[in-house]
Coordinates of N, CA and C in Angstrom, one line a residue:
M1 N 18.9 20.8 -30.6 CA 19.2 19.1 -30.9 C 18.0 18.4 -30.6
P2 N 17.4 17.7 -31.0 CA 16.2 16.6 -30.8 C 16.3 15.8 -29.3
K3 N 15.2 15.7 -28.5 CA 15.1 15.3 -27.5 C 14.5 13.7 -27.4
M4 N 14.9 12.8 -26.7 CA 14.4 11.6 -26.9 C 13.0 11.8 -25.9
K5 N 12.2 10.9 -26.5 CA 10.4 10.9 -26.3 C 10.3 9.8 -25.4
T6 N 9.8 10.1 -24.2 CA 9.7 9.1 -22.9 C 8.0 9.3 -22.8
S7 N 7.7 7.9 -22.9 CA 6.1 7.8 -22.3 C 6.3 7.2 -21.0
F8 N 5.8 8.3 -19.8 CA 6.0 8.3 -18.3 C 5.0 6.9 -18.2
T9 N 3.8 6.6 -18.9 CA 3.3 5.6 -18.2 C 4.1 4.3 -18.6
G10 N 4.6 4.2 -20.0 CA 5.3 3.0 -19.9 C 6.7 2.6 -19.2
L11 N 7.3 4.2 -18.7 CA 8.4 3.7 -18.1 C 7.8 3.1 -16.5
V12 N 6.8 4.0 -16.0 CA 6.5 3.3 -14.7 C 6.4 1.9 -14.5
K13 N 5.6 1.2 -16.1 CA 5.5 -0.4 -15.8 C 6.5 -1.0 -16.1
L14 N 7.5 -0.4 -17.0 CA 8.5 -0.7 -16.9 C 9.6 -1.2 -15.6
L15 N 9.3 -0.1 -15.3 CA 10.4 0.1 -14.1 C 9.7 -0.9 -12.7
A16 N 8.5 -0.7 -12.9 CA 7.9 -2.1 -11.7 C 8.1 -3.2 -12.2
K17 N 8.3 -3.8 -13.7 CA 8.3 -5.2 -13.7 C 9.8 -5.4 -13.4
S18 N 10.7 -4.5 -13.6 CA 12.4 -4.7 -13.2 C 12.6 -4.7 -12.0
L19 N 11.7 -4.1 -11.2 CA 12.0 -4.3 -9.8 C 11.3 -5.4 -9.1
Y20 N 10.1 -5.8 -9.8 CA 9.2 -6.9 -9.0 C 8.9 -7.9 -10.4
P21 N 9.8 -9.0 -10.6 CA 9.6 -9.8 -11.9 C 8.4 -10.5 -11.4
E22 N 8.4 -10.8 -10.5 CA 7.1 -11.8 -10.1 C 5.9 -11.0 -9.7
P23 N 4.6 -11.0 -10.6 CA 3.6 -10.1 -10.4 C 2.8 -10.2 -8.9
D24 N 3.1 -11.3 -8.6 CA 2.2 -11.6 -7.4 C 3.0 -10.7 -5.9
V25 N 4.2 -10.3 -5.6 CA 5.1 -9.5 -4.9 C 4.1 -8.5 -4.5
F26 N 3.5 -7.7 -5.1 CA 2.6 -6.5 -4.9 C 1.9 -7.0 -3.7
I27 N 1.1 -8.0 -3.5 CA 0.6 -8.5 -2.2 C 1.6 -8.3 -0.8
R28 N 2.6 -8.7 -1.1 CA 3.9 -8.6 0.0 C 4.1 -7.3 0.3
E29 N 4.5 -6.4 -0.9 CA 4.5 -5.4 -0.5 C 3.5 -4.5 0.1
L30 N 2.6 -4.4 -0.4 CA 1.4 -3.7 0.4 C 0.8 -4.1 1.8
I31 N 1.0 -5.2 2.1 CA 0.9 -5.8 3.3 C 2.2 -5.3 4.2
Q32 N 3.5 -5.2 3.7 CA 4.9 -4.7 4.3 C 4.3 -3.3 4.8
N33 N 3.6 -2.3 3.7 CA 3.5 -1.1 3.9 C 2.7 -0.9 5.1
A34 N 1.4 -1.6 5.0 CA 0.8 -1.7 6.1 C 1.0 -2.0 7.5
H35 N 1.9 -3.3 7.2 CA 2.8 -3.3 8.9 C 3.6 -2.2 9.4
D36 N 4.4 -1.5 8.6 CA 5.2 -0.4 8.8 C 4.1 1.1 9.8
S37 N 3.1 0.9 9.0 CA 2.1 2.0 9.2 C 1.5 2.1 10.6
I38 N 1.2 0.5 10.9 CA 0.9 0.3 12.2 C 2.1 0.3 13.1
K39 N 3.2 -0.1 13.1 CA 4.4 0.0 14.0 C 4.5 1.5 14.2
L40 N 4.4 2.1 13.2 CA 4.8 4.0 13.3 C 3.3 4.5 14.4
R41 N 2.2 3.9 14.0 CA 1.3 4.2 14.9 C 1.3 3.8 16.3
Q42 N 1.9 2.5 16.5 CA 1.9 2.3 18.1 C 2.8 2.9 19.0
I43 N 3.9 4.0 18.2 CA 4.7 4.8 19.0 C 3.7 5.5 20.0
E44 N 2.9 6.0 19.6 CA 1.9 7.0 20.0 C 0.8 6.1 20.8
T45 N 0.6 5.2 20.0 CA -0.9 4.3 20.9 C -0.1 2.8 21.1
P46 N 0.7 2.5 22.1 CA 1.2 1.2 22.3 C 0.5 0.0 22.5
D47 N -0.9 0.3 23.0 CA -1.9 -1.0 23.2 C -2.7 -0.9 21.8
L48 N -2.1 -0.3 20.3 CA -3.2 -0.3 19.5 C -2.9 -2.3 19.1
A49 N -4.2 -2.5 18.5 CA -4.2 -4.0 18.4 C -4.2 -3.6 16.6
G50 N -2.9 -4.0 16.0 CA -2.7 -4.0 14.3 C -3.6 -5.0 13.7
R51 N -4.1 -4.3 12.7 CA -5.1 -4.9 11.6 C -5.1 -4.9 10.4
I52 N -4.7 -5.8 9.5 CA -4.8 -5.9 8.1 C -6.1 -6.5 7.5
E53 N -6.4 -5.7 6.6 CA -7.7 -6.5 5.8 C -7.8 -6.0 4.4
I54 N -7.8 -7.4 4.0 CA -8.0 -7.9 2.6 C -9.3 -7.9 2.2
F55 N -9.8 -7.3 0.8 CA -10.9 -7.4 0.3 C -10.3 -7.8 -1.3
T56 N -11.3 -8.8 -1.7 CA -11.3 -9.1 -3.2 C -12.8 -8.7 -4.2
D57 N -12.9 -8.3 -5.3 CA -14.0 -8.5 -5.5 C -13.7 -8.3 -7.1
S58 N -14.0 -9.9 -7.4 CA -13.8 -10.3 -8.8 C -14.8 -9.5 -9.7
A59 N -16.0 -9.2 -9.1 CA -16.8 -8.5 -10.3 C -16.1 -7.3 -10.9
R60 N -15.6 -6.6 -10.0 CA -14.8 -5.2 -10.4 C -13.6 -5.2 -10.5
S61 N -13.0 -6.6 -10.3 CA -11.6 -6.6 -11.0 C -10.6 -5.8 -9.7
T62 N -11.1 -5.9 -8.5 CA -10.3 -5.0 -7.5 C -9.8 -5.8 -6.3
I63 N -8.5 -5.5 -6.0 CA -8.3 -6.2 -4.4 C -7.8 -5.0 -3.7
S64 N -8.1 -4.9 -2.5 CA -8.0 -3.7 -1.9 C -7.6 -4.3 -0.3
F65 N -6.5 -3.3 0.3 CA -5.5 -4.0 1.5 C -6.1 -2.5 2.4
E66 N -6.5 -2.8 3.4 CA -6.8 -1.7 4.4 C -6.2 -2.0 5.9
D67 N -5.6 -1.0 6.4 CA -5.0 -0.8 7.8 C -5.1 -0.2 8.8
N68 N -5.1 0.0 9.9 CA -5.6 1.0 11.1 C -4.1 1.4 11.3
G69 N -3.3 1.8 10.7 CA -1.7 2.4 11.0 C -2.1 3.8 10.9
R70 N -0.9 4.6 11.1 CA -0.7 5.8 11.1 C -1.2 6.9 10.0
G71 N -1.4 6.2 8.9 CA -2.3 7.3 7.9 C -1.3 8.2 7.3
M72 N -1.9 9.1 6.4 CA -0.6 10.0 5.7 C -1.8 11.2 5.9
D73 N -1.1 12.6 5.7 CA -1.7 13.5 5.1 C -1.5 14.1 4.3
K74 N -1.9 15.4 3.7 CA -1.5 15.8 2.2 C 0.2 15.8 2.1
T75 N 0.8 16.3 2.9 CA 2.0 16.4 2.6 C 3.0 14.7 2.3
D76 N 2.3 14.3 3.3 CA 3.1 12.5 3.2 C 2.5 12.3 1.9
I77 N 1.3 12.4 1.5 CA 1.2 12.0 0.2 C 1.8 12.2 -0.9
E78 N 1.9 13.7 -1.1 CA 3.0 14.2 -2.2 C 4.4 13.9 -1.9
E79 N 4.9 13.5 -0.8 CA 6.1 13.4 -0.9 C 6.6 11.9 -0.9
L80 N 5.4 10.9 -0.5 CA 5.9 9.4 -0.6 C 5.1 8.6 -1.9
L81 N 3.8 8.9 -2.5 CA 3.4 8.6 -3.1 C 3.2 9.3 -4.8
S82 N 3.6 10.3 -4.5 CA 3.8 11.0 -5.8 C 5.2 11.2 -6.4
T83 N 6.2 11.0 -5.5 CA 7.3 11.2 -6.3 C 8.0 9.6 -6.3
I84 N 8.3 9.0 -7.4 CA 8.9 7.7 -7.9 C 10.1 7.7 -7.0
G85 N 10.5 6.4 -6.4 CA 11.8 6.6 -5.7 C 12.0 6.9 -4.5
R86 N 10.9 7.6 -4.1 CA 10.9 8.1 -2.5 C 10.7 7.3 -1.9
S87 N 11.2 7.1 -0.3 CA 10.9 6.4 0.4 C 10.8 6.4 2.0
G88 N 9.7 6.4 2.5 CA 9.9 6.8 4.1 C 10.4 5.9 4.8
T89 N 10.8 4.9 4.4 CA 11.4 3.8 5.4 C 12.8 4.3 6.2
G90 N 13.3 5.5 5.8 CA 14.5 5.7 6.5 C 13.9 6.8 7.7
E91 N 13.0 7.4 7.4 CA 12.3 8.5 8.4 C 11.7 7.8 9.4
A92 N 11.1 6.3 8.8 CA 10.5 5.7 9.9 C 11.4 4.9 11.0
K93 N 12.4 4.6 10.2 CA 13.4 3.5 11.3 C 13.8 4.8 12.2
Q94 N 14.4 6.1 11.9 CA 14.6 7.1 12.9 C 13.4 7.5 13.8
A95 N 12.3 7.4 13.4 CA 11.2 7.8 14.4 C 10.8 6.8 15.5
L96 N 11.3 5.4 15.0 CA 11.0 4.1 16.1 C 12.2 4.3 16.8
K97 N 13.5 4.5 16.2 CA 14.5 4.7 17.1 C 14.5 5.7 18.3
D98 N 13.9 7.0 18.0 CA 13.8 7.8 18.9 C 13.1 7.4 20.0
A99 N 12.1 6.8 19.5 CA 10.7 6.2 20.9 C 11.4 4.8 21.5
N100 N 12.4 4.5 21.1 CA 13.2 3.6 21.7 C 12.6 2.4 21.6
Q101 N 11.9 2.1 20.3 CA 11.5 1.1 20.1 C 12.4 -0.1 18.9
V102 N 12.6 -1.0 19.7 CA 13.6 -2.0 18.5 C 12.7 -3.0 17.6
V103 N 12.6 -2.0 16.5 CA 11.4 -3.0 15.6 C 12.2 -2.5 14.4
E104 N 11.8 -3.2 13.4 CA 12.2 -3.0 11.9 C 11.4 -2.7 10.7
T105 N 11.4 -1.9 10.3 CA 10.3 -0.9 9.0 C 10.7 -2.1 7.8
I106 N 10.0 -2.6 7.3 CA 10.4 -3.6 6.2 C 10.1 -3.2 4.8
G107 N 8.9 -2.3 4.6 CA 8.8 -1.9 3.2 C 9.1 -0.6 3.2
Q108 N 8.9 0.1 1.8 CA 9.1 1.5 1.4 C 7.9 1.8 0.6
F109 N 7.0 2.6 1.2 CA 5.8 3.0 0.6 C 5.9 3.3 -0.8
G110 N 6.6 4.3 -1.2 CA 7.0 4.9 -2.5 C 6.8 3.7 -3.2
I111 N 8.4 3.3 -3.0 CA 8.7 1.8 -4.1 C 7.4 0.7 -3.9
G112 N 7.0 0.4 -3.0 CA 6.1 -0.5 -2.7 C 4.9 -0.6 -3.5
L113 N 4.2 0.9 -3.4 CA 3.3 1.2 -4.2 C 3.4 0.7 -5.6
L114 N 4.6 0.8 -6.1 CA 4.9 1.0 -7.7 C 5.0 -0.2 -8.1
S115 N 5.1 -1.4 -7.1 CA 5.0 -2.8 -7.2 C 3.6 -3.1 -7.8
A116 N 2.4 -2.3 -7.3 CA 1.0 -2.8 -7.9 C 0.9 -2.6 -9.3
F117 N 1.8 -1.5 -9.9 CA 1.7 -1.3 -11.4 C 1.9 -2.4 -12.3
V118 N 2.7 -3.6 -11.9 CA 2.7 -4.4 -12.7 C 1.8 -5.2 -13.0
V119 N 0.4 -4.8 -11.8 CA -0.5 -6.0 -12.3 C -1.9 -4.6 -12.6
A120 N -1.8 -3.5 -12.2 CA -2.9 -2.8 -12.0 C -2.9 -1.8 -13.1
D121 N -4.3 -1.3 -13.4 CA -4.6 -0.1 -14.5 C -4.4 1.2 -14.0
K122 N -5.0 0.9 -12.4 CA -5.3 2.0 -11.8 C -5.3 2.0 -10.0
I123 N -4.6 2.9 -9.4 CA -4.3 2.7 -8.0 C -5.0 3.7 -7.2
E124 N -5.9 3.5 -6.2 CA -6.2 4.5 -5.5 C -5.9 4.6 -4.1
V125 N -5.8 5.2 -3.5 CA -5.3 5.3 -1.9 C -6.4 6.0 -1.3
F126 N -7.0 5.6 0.0 CA -7.9 6.6 0.7 C -7.1 6.6 2.2
T127 N -6.8 7.6 3.1 CA -5.8 7.7 3.8 C -6.7 9.1 4.9
K128 N -6.1 8.6 6.2 CA -6.2 9.7 7.4 C -5.6 9.5 8.4
K129 N -4.8 10.6 8.7 CA -3.7 10.5 9.6 C -4.2 10.4 10.8
A130 N -3.4 10.1 11.9 CA -4.1 10.3 13.4 C -4.2 11.6 13.7
H131 N -4.8 12.1 14.1 CA -5.2 13.3 14.8 C -5.8 14.4 13.9
D132 N -5.7 14.0 12.5 CA -6.3 15.0 11.4 C -7.7 14.5 11.4
T133 N -8.3 15.8 10.8 CA -9.7 15.8 10.6 C -9.9 15.3 9.1
Q134 N -8.8 15.8 8.3 CA -9.2 15.4 7.2 C -8.5 14.1 6.4
A135 N -9.6 13.2 5.5 CA -9.4 12.2 5.0 C -8.7 12.7 3.6
W136 N -8.0 11.8 2.7 CA -7.1 12.1 1.2 C -7.8 10.8 0.3
H137 N -7.9 11.5 -0.7 CA -7.9 10.3 -2.0 C -7.1 10.7 -3.2
W138 N -6.1 9.4 -3.1 CA -5.3 9.7 -4.2 C -5.4 9.1 -5.4
T139 N -5.3 9.2 -6.6 CA -5.7 8.1 -7.9 C -4.4 8.3 -8.8
N140 N -4.0 7.4 -9.4 CA -3.1 7.2 -10.4 C -3.5 6.2 -11.4
H141 N -3.0 6.5 -12.6 CA -3.6 5.3 -13.9 C -2.0 4.9 -14.2
G142 N -1.2 5.0 -13.8 CA 0.0 4.5 -13.9 C 0.8 5.3 -14.8
G143 N 0.6 6.7 -15.1 CA 1.4 8.0 -15.8 C 1.6 9.0 -14.9
E144 N 2.0 9.9 -15.6 CA 2.5 11.3 -15.0 C 1.5 11.9 -13.9
D145 N 0.3 11.8 -14.3 CA -0.5 12.6 -13.6 C -1.3 12.1 -12.6
Y146 N -1.6 12.2 -11.7 CA -2.6 11.9 -10.5 C -3.2 13.2 -9.8
E147 N -4.6 12.7 -9.3 CA -5.3 13.2 -8.8 C -5.3 13.0 -7.2
L148 N -5.6 14.4 -6.4 CA -5.4 14.0 -5.3 C -6.7 15.2 -4.6
A149 N -7.7 14.5 -4.0 CA -8.7 15.3 -3.5 C -9.1 15.1 -1.9
S150 N -9.6 15.8 -1.2 CA -10.2 15.6 -0.1 C -11.3 14.5 0.2
S151 N -11.7 13.6 0.9 CA -12.6 12.4 1.2 C -13.1 12.5 2.3
D152 N -14.4 12.1 2.2 CA -14.9 11.3 3.2 C -15.0 10.0 3.6
A153 N -14.2 9.2 2.8 CA -14.6 7.8 2.5 C -14.0 7.0 3.7
M154 N -13.0 7.9 4.4 CA -12.3 7.2 5.3 C -12.8 8.1 6.8
Q155 N -13.3 7.3 7.8 CA -13.6 8.0 8.8 C -12.7 7.7 10.1
T156 N -11.6 6.7 9.9 CA -11.0 6.6 11.2 C -9.4 6.5 10.6
T157 N -8.4 6.3 11.4 CA -7.3 6.5 11.2 C -6.9 5.4 10.5
G158 N -5.9 5.7 9.2 CA -5.3 4.5 8.7 C -5.6 4.6 6.9
T159 N -5.4 3.5 6.2 CA -5.1 3.7 4.6 C -5.8 2.2 4.3
K160 N -6.2 2.8 3.2 CA -7.0 1.7 2.2 C -6.2 2.0 1.1
V161 N -5.6 0.8 0.1 CA -5.2 0.9 -1.0 C -6.1 0.1 -1.9
V162 N -6.9 0.6 -3.0 CA -7.2 -0.2 -3.9 C -6.8 -0.4 -5.1
V163 N -6.5 -1.7 -5.8 CA -5.7 -2.1 -6.9 C -7.1 -2.4 -8.1
S164 N -6.9 -1.6 -9.1 CA -8.0 -2.2 -10.0 C -7.0 -2.8 -11.0
L165 N -7.2 -4.3 -11.3 CA -6.6 -5.2 -11.9 C -6.7 -5.0 -13.4
G166 N -5.5 -5.0 -14.1 CA -5.7 -5.3 -15.5 C -6.1 -6.3 -16.2
K167 N -6.4 -6.6 -17.5 CA -7.1 -7.6 -18.0 C -6.2 -9.1 -18.0
K168 N -4.9 -8.9 -17.9 CA -4.0 -9.9 -17.5 C -3.6 -10.4 -16.2
H169 N -4.3 -9.8 -15.3 CA -3.8 -10.3 -13.9 C -5.4 -10.3 -13.0
Q170 N -6.6 -10.8 -13.4 CA -7.7 -11.0 -13.3 C -7.6 -11.8 -11.8
Q171 N -6.6 -12.8 -12.1 CA -6.7 -13.9 -11.0 C -6.5 -13.2 -9.5
Y172 N -6.1 -12.2 -9.5 CA -5.4 -11.7 -8.4 C -6.9 -11.2 -7.4
G173 N -8.0 -11.1 -8.2 CA -9.3 -10.7 -7.4 C -10.5 -12.1 -7.1
D174 N -9.5 -13.2 -6.9 CA -9.9 -14.4 -6.4 C -9.1 -14.7 -4.9
E175 N -10.3 -14.9 -4.3 CA -10.0 -15.0 -2.5 C -8.8 -16.0 -2.6
K176 N -8.9 -17.4 -3.3 CA -8.0 -18.3 -3.1 C -6.5 -18.3 -3.4
T177 N -6.5 -17.2 -4.6 CA -5.3 -16.9 -4.7 C -4.8 -16.1 -3.9
I178 N -5.5 -15.4 -3.6 CA -4.7 -14.0 -2.5 C -4.3 -15.0 -1.2
K179 N -5.1 -15.8 -0.7 CA -4.7 -16.9 0.7 C -3.9 -17.1 0.4
E180 N -3.3 -17.8 -0.8 CA -2.0 -18.8 -1.0 C -1.0 -17.5 -1.0
A181 N -1.0 -16.4 -1.7 CA 0.2 -15.4 -1.4 C 0.4 -15.0 -0.1
I182 N -0.8 -14.8 0.3 CA -0.6 -14.2 1.9 C 0.3 -15.7 2.7
R183 N 0.3 -16.8 2.6 CA 0.7 -17.6 3.4 C 2.1 -17.9 2.6
K184 N 2.3 -17.4 1.4 CA 3.8 -17.3 1.2 C 4.4 -16.2 1.2
Y185 N 4.1 -15.0 1.4 CA 4.7 -13.9 1.8 C 4.5 -13.4 3.3
A186 N 3.5 -13.5 4.1 CA 3.1 -12.8 4.9 C 3.2 -13.7 6.6
D187 N 3.7 -14.9 6.3 CA 3.4 -15.6 7.5 C 4.4 -15.3 9.0
F188 N 5.2 -14.2 8.6 CA 5.7 -13.7 9.6 C 5.7 -12.3 10.2
L189 N 4.9 -11.8 9.6 CA 4.0 -10.5 10.5 C 3.3 -10.9 11.9
P190 N 3.6 -9.8 12.6 CA 3.1 -10.5 13.6 C 1.6 -9.8 13.7
F191 N 0.6 -9.3 13.0 CA -0.7 -8.6 12.9 C -1.4 -9.6 12.3
R192 N -2.7 -9.5 12.8 CA -3.6 -10.5 12.0 C -4.2 -9.6 10.6
I193 N -4.1 -10.7 10.0 CA -4.7 -10.4 8.4 C -6.3 -11.0 8.1
D194 N -7.1 -10.4 8.0 CA -8.3 -10.7 7.7 C -8.6 -10.9 5.9
V195 N -9.3 -11.8 5.6 CA -9.5 -11.7 4.1 C -11.2 -11.8 3.8
N196 N -11.7 -10.8 3.1 CA -12.9 -10.6 2.8 C -13.9 -10.7 4.5
G197 N -13.3 -10.3 5.3 CA -14.0 -10.3 6.5 C -14.4 -11.6 7.5
N198 N -13.7 -12.8 7.0 CA -13.9 -14.0 7.2 C -12.8 -14.2 8.3
G199 N -12.7 -13.1 9.2 CA -11.5 -13.7 10.4 C -10.1 -13.5 9.8
P200 N -9.2 -13.8 10.9 CA -7.9 -13.8 10.7 C -7.6 -15.1 9.8
I201 N -6.8 -15.2 8.8 CA -6.4 -16.5 7.8 C -5.2 -17.0 8.6
G202 N -5.3 -18.6 8.6 CA -4.7 -19.3 9.6 C -3.2 -19.1 8.4
I203 N -2.3 -18.4 8.9 CA -0.8 -18.6 8.4 C 0.4 -19.2 9.3

């Protein structure tokens, strides 16, 4: 019996657009992911000052999101980034509950990252987990295949997500556009958000 043919790349884009009809929602999702990662790291390091940094590069058509949260190891990456629909939020909530912390994790890393494929041709994740000596670099072009390799790019604990914007979404490489989206989506978060190294944005 003939089988239906599926373009995995097209499926990822379609799923992302179905879940996130507004293109700029990826900014909210990636900031929320950073928030959750910081909260998890604060279980072990209560005095940690959470920090989220966003950098735009209009020349390269990229926008990056960097946090000083818990980071990920190889197992985390394979489970959370490389499996569509898998979310670490349930596990995160349980970890926070076990630590007697009354907080709410608001993002779902695997699903949240999917939102970026609405605007991206490529997504890269650089990450280093607390207490690990090895950092990792994950790359996906919106298709079935991904690349995962060790990396020296991350020297400190945390995660950096680099979104390479598609031709139809170049506006998200503009600092003003990003600041407007941050004010729209992230005014409730407790951590400072810096844009292009210019200090915390007033939200």
